[in-house]
PDB file of C-alpha atoms in Angstrom:
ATOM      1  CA  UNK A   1      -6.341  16.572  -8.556  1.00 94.00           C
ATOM      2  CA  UNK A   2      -4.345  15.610  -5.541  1.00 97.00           C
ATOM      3  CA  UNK A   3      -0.759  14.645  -6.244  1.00 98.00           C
ATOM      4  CA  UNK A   4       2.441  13.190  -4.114  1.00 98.00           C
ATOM      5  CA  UNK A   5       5.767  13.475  -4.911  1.00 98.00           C
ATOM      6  CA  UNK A   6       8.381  11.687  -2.989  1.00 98.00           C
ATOM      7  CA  UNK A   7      12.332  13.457  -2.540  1.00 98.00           C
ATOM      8  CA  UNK A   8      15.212  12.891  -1.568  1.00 97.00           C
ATOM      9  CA  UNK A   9      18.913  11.235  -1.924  1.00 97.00           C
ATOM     10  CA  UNK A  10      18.837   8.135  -4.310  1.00 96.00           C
ATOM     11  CA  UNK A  11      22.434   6.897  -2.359  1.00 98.00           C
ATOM     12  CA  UNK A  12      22.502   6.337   1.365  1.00 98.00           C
ATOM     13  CA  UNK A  13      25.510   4.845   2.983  1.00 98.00           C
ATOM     14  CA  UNK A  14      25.259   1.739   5.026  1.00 98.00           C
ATOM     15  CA  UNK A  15      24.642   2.907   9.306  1.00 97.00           C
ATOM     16  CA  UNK A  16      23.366   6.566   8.126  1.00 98.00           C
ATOM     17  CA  UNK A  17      19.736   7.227   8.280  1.00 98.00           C
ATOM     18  CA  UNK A  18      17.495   7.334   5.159  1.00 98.00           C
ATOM     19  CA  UNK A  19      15.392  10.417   4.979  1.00 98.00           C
ATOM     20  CA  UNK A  20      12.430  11.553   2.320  1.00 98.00           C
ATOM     21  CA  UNK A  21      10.002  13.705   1.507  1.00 98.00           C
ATOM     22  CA  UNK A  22       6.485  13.747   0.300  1.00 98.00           C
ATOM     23  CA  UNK A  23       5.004  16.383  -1.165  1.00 98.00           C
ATOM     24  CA  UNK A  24       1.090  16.953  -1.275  1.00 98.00           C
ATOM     25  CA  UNK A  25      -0.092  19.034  -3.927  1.00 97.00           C
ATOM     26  CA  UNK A  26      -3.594  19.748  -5.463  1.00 97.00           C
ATOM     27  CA  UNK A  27      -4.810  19.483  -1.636  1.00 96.00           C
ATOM     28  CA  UNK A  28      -4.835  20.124   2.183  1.00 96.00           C
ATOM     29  CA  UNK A  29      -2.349  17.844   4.192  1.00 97.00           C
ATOM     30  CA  UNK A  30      -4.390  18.733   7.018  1.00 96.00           C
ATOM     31  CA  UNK A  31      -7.944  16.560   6.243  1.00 94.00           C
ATOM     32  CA  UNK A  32      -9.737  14.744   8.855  1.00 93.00           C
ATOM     33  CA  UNK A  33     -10.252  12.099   6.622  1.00 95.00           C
ATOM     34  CA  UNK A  34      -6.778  10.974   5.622  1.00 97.00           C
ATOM     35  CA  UNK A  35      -3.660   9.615   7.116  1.00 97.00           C
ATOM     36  CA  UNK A  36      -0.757   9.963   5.045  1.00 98.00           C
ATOM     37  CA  UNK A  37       1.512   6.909   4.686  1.00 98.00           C
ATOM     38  CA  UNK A  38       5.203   5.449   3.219  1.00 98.00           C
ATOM     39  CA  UNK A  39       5.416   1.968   1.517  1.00 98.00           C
ATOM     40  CA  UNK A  40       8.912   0.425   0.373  1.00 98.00           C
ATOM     41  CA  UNK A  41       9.410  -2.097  -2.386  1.00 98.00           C
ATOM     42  CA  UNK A  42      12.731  -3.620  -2.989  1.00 98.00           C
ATOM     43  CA  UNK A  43      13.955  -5.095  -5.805  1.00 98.00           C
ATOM     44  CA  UNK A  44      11.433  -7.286  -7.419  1.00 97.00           C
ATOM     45  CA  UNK A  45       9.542  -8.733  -4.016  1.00 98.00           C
ATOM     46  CA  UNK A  46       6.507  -7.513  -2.833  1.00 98.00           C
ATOM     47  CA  UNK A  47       5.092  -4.178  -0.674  1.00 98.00           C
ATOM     48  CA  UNK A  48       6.084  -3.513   2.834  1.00 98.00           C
ATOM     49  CA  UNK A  49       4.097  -0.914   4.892  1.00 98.00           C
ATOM     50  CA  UNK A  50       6.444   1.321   6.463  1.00 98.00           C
ATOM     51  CA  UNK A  51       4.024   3.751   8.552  1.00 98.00           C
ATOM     52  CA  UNK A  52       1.155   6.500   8.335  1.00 98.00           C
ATOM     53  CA  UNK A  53       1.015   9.538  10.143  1.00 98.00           C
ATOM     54  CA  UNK A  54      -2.315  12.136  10.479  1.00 97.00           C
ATOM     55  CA  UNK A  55      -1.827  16.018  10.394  1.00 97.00           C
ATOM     56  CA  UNK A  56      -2.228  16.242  14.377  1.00 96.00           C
ATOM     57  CA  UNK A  57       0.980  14.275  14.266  1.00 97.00           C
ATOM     58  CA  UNK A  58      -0.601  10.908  15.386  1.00 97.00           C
ATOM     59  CA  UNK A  59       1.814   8.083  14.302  1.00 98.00           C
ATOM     60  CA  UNK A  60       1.549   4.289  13.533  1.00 97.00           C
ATOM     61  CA  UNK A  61       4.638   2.551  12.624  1.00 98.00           C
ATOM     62  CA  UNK A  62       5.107  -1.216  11.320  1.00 98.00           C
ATOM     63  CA  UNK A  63       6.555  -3.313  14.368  1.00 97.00           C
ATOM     64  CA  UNK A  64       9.391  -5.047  11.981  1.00 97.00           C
ATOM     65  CA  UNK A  65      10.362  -1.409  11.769  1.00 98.00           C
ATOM     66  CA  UNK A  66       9.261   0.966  14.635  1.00 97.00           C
ATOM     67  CA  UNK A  67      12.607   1.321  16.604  1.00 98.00           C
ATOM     68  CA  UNK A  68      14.620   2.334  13.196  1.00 98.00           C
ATOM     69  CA  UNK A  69      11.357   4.954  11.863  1.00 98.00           C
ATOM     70  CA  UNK A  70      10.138   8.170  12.497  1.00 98.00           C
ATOM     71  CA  UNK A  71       7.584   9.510  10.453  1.00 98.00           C
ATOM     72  CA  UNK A  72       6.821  13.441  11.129  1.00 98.00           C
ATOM     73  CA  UNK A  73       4.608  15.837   9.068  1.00 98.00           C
ATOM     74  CA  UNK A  74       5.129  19.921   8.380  1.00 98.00           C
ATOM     75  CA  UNK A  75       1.340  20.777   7.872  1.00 97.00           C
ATOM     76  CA  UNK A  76       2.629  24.525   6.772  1.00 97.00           C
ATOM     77  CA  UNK A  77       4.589  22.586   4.070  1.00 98.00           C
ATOM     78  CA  UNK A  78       1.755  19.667   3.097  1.00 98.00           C
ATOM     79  CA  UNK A  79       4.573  17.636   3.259  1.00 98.00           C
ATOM     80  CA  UNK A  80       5.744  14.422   5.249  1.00 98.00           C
ATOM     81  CA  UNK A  81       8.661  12.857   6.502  1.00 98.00           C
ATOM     82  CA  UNK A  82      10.399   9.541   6.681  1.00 98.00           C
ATOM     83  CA  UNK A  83      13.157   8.770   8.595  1.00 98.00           C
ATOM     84  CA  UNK A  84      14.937   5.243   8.506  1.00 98.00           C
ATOM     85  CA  UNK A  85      18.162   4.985  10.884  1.00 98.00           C
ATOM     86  CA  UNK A  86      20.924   2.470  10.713  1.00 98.00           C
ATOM     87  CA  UNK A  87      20.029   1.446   7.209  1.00 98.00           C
ATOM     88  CA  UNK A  88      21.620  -1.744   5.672  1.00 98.00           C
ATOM     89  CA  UNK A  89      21.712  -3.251   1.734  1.00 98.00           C
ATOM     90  CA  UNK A  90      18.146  -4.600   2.805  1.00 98.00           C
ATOM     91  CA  UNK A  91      16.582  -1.289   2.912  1.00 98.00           C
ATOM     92  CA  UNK A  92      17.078  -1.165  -0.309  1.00 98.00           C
ATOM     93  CA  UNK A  93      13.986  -0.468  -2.243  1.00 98.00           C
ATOM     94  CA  UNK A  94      11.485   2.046  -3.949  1.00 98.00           C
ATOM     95  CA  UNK A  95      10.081   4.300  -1.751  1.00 98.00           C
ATOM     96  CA  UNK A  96       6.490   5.189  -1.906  1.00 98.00           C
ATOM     97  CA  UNK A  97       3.975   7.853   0.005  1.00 98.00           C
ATOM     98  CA  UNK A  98       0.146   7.438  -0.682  1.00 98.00           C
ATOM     99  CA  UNK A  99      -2.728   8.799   1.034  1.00 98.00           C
ATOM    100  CA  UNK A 100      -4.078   6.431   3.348  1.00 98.00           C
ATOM    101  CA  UNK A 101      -8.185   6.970   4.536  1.00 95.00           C
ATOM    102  CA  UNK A 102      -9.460   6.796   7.853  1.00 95.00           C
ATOM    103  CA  UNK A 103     -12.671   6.661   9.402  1.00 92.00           C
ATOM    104  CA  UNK A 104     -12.335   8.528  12.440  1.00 88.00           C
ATOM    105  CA  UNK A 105     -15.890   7.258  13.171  1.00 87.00           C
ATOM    106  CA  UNK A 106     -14.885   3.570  13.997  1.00 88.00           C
ATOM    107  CA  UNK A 107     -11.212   4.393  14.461  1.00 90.00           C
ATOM    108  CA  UNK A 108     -10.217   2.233  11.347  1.00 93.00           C
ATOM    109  CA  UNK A 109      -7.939   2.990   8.641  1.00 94.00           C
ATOM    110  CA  UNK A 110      -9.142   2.357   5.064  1.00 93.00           C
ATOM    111  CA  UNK A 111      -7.245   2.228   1.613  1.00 97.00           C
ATOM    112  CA  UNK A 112      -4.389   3.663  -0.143  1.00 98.00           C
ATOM    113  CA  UNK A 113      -6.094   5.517  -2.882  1.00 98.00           C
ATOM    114  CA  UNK A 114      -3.562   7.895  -4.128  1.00 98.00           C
ATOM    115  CA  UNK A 115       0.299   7.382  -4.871  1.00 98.00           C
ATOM    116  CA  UNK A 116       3.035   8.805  -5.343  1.00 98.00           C
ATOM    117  CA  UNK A 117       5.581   7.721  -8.152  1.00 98.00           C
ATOM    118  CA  UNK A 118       7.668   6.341  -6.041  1.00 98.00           C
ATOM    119  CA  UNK A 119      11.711   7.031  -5.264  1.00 98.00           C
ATOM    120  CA  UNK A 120      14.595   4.319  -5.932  1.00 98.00           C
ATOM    121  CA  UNK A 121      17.007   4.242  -2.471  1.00 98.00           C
ATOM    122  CA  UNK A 122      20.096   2.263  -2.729  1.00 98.00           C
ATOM    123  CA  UNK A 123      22.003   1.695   0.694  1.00 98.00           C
ATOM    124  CA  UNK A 124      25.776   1.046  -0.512  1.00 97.00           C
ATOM    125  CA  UNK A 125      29.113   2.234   0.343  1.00 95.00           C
TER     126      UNK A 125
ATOM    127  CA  UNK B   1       1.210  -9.107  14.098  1.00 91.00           C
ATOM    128  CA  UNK B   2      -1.541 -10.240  11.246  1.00 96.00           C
ATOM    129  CA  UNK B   3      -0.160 -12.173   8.300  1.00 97.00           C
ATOM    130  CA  UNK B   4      -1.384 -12.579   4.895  1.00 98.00           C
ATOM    131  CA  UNK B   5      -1.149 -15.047   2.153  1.00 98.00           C
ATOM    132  CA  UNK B   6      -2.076 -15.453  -1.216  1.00 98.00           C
ATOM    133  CA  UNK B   7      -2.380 -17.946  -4.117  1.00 98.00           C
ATOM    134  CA  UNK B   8      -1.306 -18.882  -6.849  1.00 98.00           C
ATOM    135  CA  UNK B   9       1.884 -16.749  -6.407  1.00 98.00           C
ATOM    136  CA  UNK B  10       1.551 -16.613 -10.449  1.00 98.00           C
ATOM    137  CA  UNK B  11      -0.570 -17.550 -13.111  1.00 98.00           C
ATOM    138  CA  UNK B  12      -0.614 -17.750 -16.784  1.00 98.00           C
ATOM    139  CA  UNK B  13      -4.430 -17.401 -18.471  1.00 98.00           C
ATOM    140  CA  UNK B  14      -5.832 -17.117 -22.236  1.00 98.00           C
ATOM    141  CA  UNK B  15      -7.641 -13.950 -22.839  1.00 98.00           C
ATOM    142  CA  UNK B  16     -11.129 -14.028 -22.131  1.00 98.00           C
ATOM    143  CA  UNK B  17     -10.534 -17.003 -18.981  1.00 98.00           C
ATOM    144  CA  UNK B  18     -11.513 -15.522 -15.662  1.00 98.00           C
ATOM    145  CA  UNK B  19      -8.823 -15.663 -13.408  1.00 98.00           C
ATOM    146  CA  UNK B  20      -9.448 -16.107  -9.433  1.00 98.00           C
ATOM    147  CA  UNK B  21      -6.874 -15.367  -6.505  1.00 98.00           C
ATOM    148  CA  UNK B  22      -7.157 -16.289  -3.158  1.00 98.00           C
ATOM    149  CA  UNK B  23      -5.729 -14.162   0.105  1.00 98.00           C
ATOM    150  CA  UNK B  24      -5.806 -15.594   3.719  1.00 98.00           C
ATOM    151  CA  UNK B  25      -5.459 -14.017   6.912  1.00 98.00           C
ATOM    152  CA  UNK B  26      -4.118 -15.275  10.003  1.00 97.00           C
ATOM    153  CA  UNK B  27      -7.375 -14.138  11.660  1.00 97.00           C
ATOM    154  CA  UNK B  28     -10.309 -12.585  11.599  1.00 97.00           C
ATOM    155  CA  UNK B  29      -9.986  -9.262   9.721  1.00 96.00           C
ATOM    156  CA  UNK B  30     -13.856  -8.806   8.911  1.00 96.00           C
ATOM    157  CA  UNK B  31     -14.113  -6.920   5.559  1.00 96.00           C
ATOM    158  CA  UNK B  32     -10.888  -5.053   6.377  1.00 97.00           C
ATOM    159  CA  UNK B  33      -9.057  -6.254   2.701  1.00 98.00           C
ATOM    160  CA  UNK B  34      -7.955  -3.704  -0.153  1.00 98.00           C
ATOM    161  CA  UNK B  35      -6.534  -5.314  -3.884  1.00 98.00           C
ATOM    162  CA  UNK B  36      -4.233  -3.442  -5.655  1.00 98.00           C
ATOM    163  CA  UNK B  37      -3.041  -4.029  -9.125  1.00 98.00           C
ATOM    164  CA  UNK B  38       0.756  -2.937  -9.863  1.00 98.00           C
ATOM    165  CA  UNK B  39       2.300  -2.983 -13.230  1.00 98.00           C
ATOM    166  CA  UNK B  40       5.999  -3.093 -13.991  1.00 96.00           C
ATOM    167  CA  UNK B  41       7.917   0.495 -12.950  1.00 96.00           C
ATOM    168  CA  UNK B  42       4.709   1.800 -11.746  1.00 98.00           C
ATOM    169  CA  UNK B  43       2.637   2.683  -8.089  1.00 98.00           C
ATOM    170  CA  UNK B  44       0.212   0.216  -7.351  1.00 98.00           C
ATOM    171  CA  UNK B  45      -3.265   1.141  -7.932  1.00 98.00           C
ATOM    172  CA  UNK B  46      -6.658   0.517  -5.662  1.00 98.00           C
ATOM    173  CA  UNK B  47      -9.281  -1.876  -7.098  1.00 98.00           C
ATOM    174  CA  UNK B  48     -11.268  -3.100  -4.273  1.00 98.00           C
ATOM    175  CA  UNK B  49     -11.874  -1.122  -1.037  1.00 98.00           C
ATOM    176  CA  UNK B  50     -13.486  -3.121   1.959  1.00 97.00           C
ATOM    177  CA  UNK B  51     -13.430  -6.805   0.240  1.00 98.00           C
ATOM    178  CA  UNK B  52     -16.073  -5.944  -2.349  1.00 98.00           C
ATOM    179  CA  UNK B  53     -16.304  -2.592  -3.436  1.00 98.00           C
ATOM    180  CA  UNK B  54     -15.101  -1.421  -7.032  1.00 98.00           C
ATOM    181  CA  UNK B  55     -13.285   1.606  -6.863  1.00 98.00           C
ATOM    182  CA  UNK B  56     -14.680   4.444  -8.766  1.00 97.00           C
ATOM    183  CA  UNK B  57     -13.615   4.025 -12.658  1.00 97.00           C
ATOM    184  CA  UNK B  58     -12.166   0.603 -12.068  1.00 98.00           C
ATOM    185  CA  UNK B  59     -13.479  -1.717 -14.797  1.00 98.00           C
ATOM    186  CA  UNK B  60     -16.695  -4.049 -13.906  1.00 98.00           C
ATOM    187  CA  UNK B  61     -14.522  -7.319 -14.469  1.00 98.00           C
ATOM    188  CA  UNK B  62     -12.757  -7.199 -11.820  1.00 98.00           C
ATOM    189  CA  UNK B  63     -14.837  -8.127  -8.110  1.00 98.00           C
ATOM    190  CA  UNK B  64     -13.726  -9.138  -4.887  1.00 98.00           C
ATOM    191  CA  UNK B  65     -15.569 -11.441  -2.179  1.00 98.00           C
ATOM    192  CA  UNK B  66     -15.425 -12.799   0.882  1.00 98.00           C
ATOM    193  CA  UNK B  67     -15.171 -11.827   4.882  1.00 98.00           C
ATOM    194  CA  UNK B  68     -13.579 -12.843   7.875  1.00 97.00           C
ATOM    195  CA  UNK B  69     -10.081 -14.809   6.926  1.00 98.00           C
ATOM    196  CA  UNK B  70     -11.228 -15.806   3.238  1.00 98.00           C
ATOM    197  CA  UNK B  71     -11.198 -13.410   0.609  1.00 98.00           C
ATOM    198  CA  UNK B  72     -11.458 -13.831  -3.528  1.00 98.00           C
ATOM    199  CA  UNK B  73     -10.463 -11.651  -6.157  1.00 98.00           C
ATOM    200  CA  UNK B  74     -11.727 -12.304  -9.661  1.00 98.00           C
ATOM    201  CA  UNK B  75     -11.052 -10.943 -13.034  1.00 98.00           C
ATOM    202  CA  UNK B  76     -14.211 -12.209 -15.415  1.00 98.00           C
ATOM    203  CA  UNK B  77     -12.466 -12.068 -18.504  1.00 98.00           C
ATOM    204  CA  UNK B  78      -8.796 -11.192 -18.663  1.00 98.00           C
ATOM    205  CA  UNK B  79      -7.288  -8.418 -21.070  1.00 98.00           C
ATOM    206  CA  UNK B  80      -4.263  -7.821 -22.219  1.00 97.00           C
ATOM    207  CA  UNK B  81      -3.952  -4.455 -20.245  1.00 97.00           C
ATOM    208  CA  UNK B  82      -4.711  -6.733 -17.188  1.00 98.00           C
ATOM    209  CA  UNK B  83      -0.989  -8.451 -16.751  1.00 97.00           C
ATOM    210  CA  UNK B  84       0.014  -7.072 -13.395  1.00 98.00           C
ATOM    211  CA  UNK B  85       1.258  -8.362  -9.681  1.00 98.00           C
ATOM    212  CA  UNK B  86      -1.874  -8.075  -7.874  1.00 98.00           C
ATOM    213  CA  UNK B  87      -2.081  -7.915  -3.806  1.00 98.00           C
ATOM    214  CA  UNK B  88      -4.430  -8.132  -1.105  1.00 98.00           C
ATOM    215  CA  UNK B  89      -4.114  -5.651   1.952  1.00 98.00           C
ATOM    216  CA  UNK B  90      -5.203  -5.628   5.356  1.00 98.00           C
ATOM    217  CA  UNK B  91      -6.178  -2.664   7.775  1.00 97.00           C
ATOM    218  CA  UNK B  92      -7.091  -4.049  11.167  1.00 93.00           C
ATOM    219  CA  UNK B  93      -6.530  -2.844  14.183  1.00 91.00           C
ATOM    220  CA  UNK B  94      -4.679   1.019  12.909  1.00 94.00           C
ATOM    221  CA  UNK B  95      -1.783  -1.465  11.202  1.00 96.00           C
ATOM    222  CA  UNK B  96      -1.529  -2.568   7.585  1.00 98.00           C
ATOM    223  CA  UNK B  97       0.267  -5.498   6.000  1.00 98.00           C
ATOM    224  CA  UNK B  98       0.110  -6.474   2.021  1.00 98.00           C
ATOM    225  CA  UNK B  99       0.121 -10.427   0.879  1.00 98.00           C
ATOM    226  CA  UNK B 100       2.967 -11.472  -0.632  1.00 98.00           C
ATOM    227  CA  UNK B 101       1.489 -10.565  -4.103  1.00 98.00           C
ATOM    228  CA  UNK B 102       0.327 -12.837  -7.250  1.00 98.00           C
ATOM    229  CA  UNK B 103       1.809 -12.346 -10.510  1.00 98.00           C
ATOM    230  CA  UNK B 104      -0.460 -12.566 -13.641  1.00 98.00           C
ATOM    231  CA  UNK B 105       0.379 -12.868 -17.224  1.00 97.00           C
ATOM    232  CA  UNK B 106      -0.958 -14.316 -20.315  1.00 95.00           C
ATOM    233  CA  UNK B 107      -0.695 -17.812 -21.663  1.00 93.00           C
TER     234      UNK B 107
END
């Protein structure tokens, strides 16, 4: 069955940029019926959509966060990419990918049905 | 920006009561509204799709109603295995945003 499995450094130092992976396995990256999104979590609070991006590339970012993230996708891999710039101690969190459905009918994104493990990221010095 | 809330933020319940939650949105979403259920150290997982469908293998005591800016989530007769942060989700308009989450345990 379809499986994601986020990567990448567990330390980031305060100003650098955050960067992981998500691996798709058990599937194709590339389905018309899926976006593929990240979700953060810090420390006991609650979920925070990050963004979703579709195999064509097409991106949709949270507002809070669109001029920090860049979400990119290697189709070749079935991977995808986050990138968070200028972190600080409050983008500290646990990282997660899921797959995200969409309807390209009516346009409309649907649930996040499958999840990765998620992946701890502590911003300190 | 759409913005959701939820209550109780937590709850304590006997086995057996049914327990309902509440999630609001700060307009009208339609039947745009996942719940997720999240236990301690793990992923969240999908319960309700589109305000009132059961996702495939999800147990029959847990429903979701409601439309518009008013939505319910109800567990019929809390278990044990059912002690979890539960949150609503929105999908309007190609952005997403979770409630702020209600945390359930047992009395």
């Amino acid at each position: 069955q379809l499986q994601l499995q986020e990567s990448g450094p567990g330390l980031v130092k305060p100003s650098e940029t955050l960067s992981l992976t998500c691996t798709v396995s058990g599937g194709s990256i590339s389905s018309s019926s899926y976006y593929w999104g990240w979700i953060r979590q810090p420390p006991g609070k609650g979920l925070e959509w990050i963004g979703s991006i579709y195999y064509s590339g097409s991106t949709y970012y949270n507002p809070s966060l669109k001029s920090r993230v860049t979400i990119s996708v290697d189709t070749s891999k079935n991977q995808f990419s986050l990138k968070l710039s200028s972190v600080t101690a409050a983008d500290t969190a646990v990282y997660y990918c899921a797959r995200l459905g969409y309807s390209s009918g009516w346009y409309r994104f649907e649930a996040f049905d499958i999840w990765g493990q998620g992946t701890m990221v502590t911003v300190s010095s | 920006d759409i913005q959701m809330t939820q209550s109780p933020s937590s709850l304590s319940a006997s086995v057996g009561d049914r327990v309902t939650i509440t999630c609001q949105a700060s307009q009208d979403i339609s039947n745009y509204l996942n719940w997720y259920q999240q236990k301690p150290g793990k992923a969240p997982k999908l319960l309700i799709y589109d305000a009132s469908n059961l996702e495939t293998g999800v147990p029959s005591r847990f429903s979701g109603s409601g439309s518009g800016t008013d939505f319910t989530f109800t567990i019929s007769s809390l278990q044990p295995e059912d002690i979890a942060t539960y949150y609503c989700q929105q999908y309007d308009n190609l952005q997403v945003t979770f409630g702020p989450g209600t945390k359930v345990d047992i009395k």
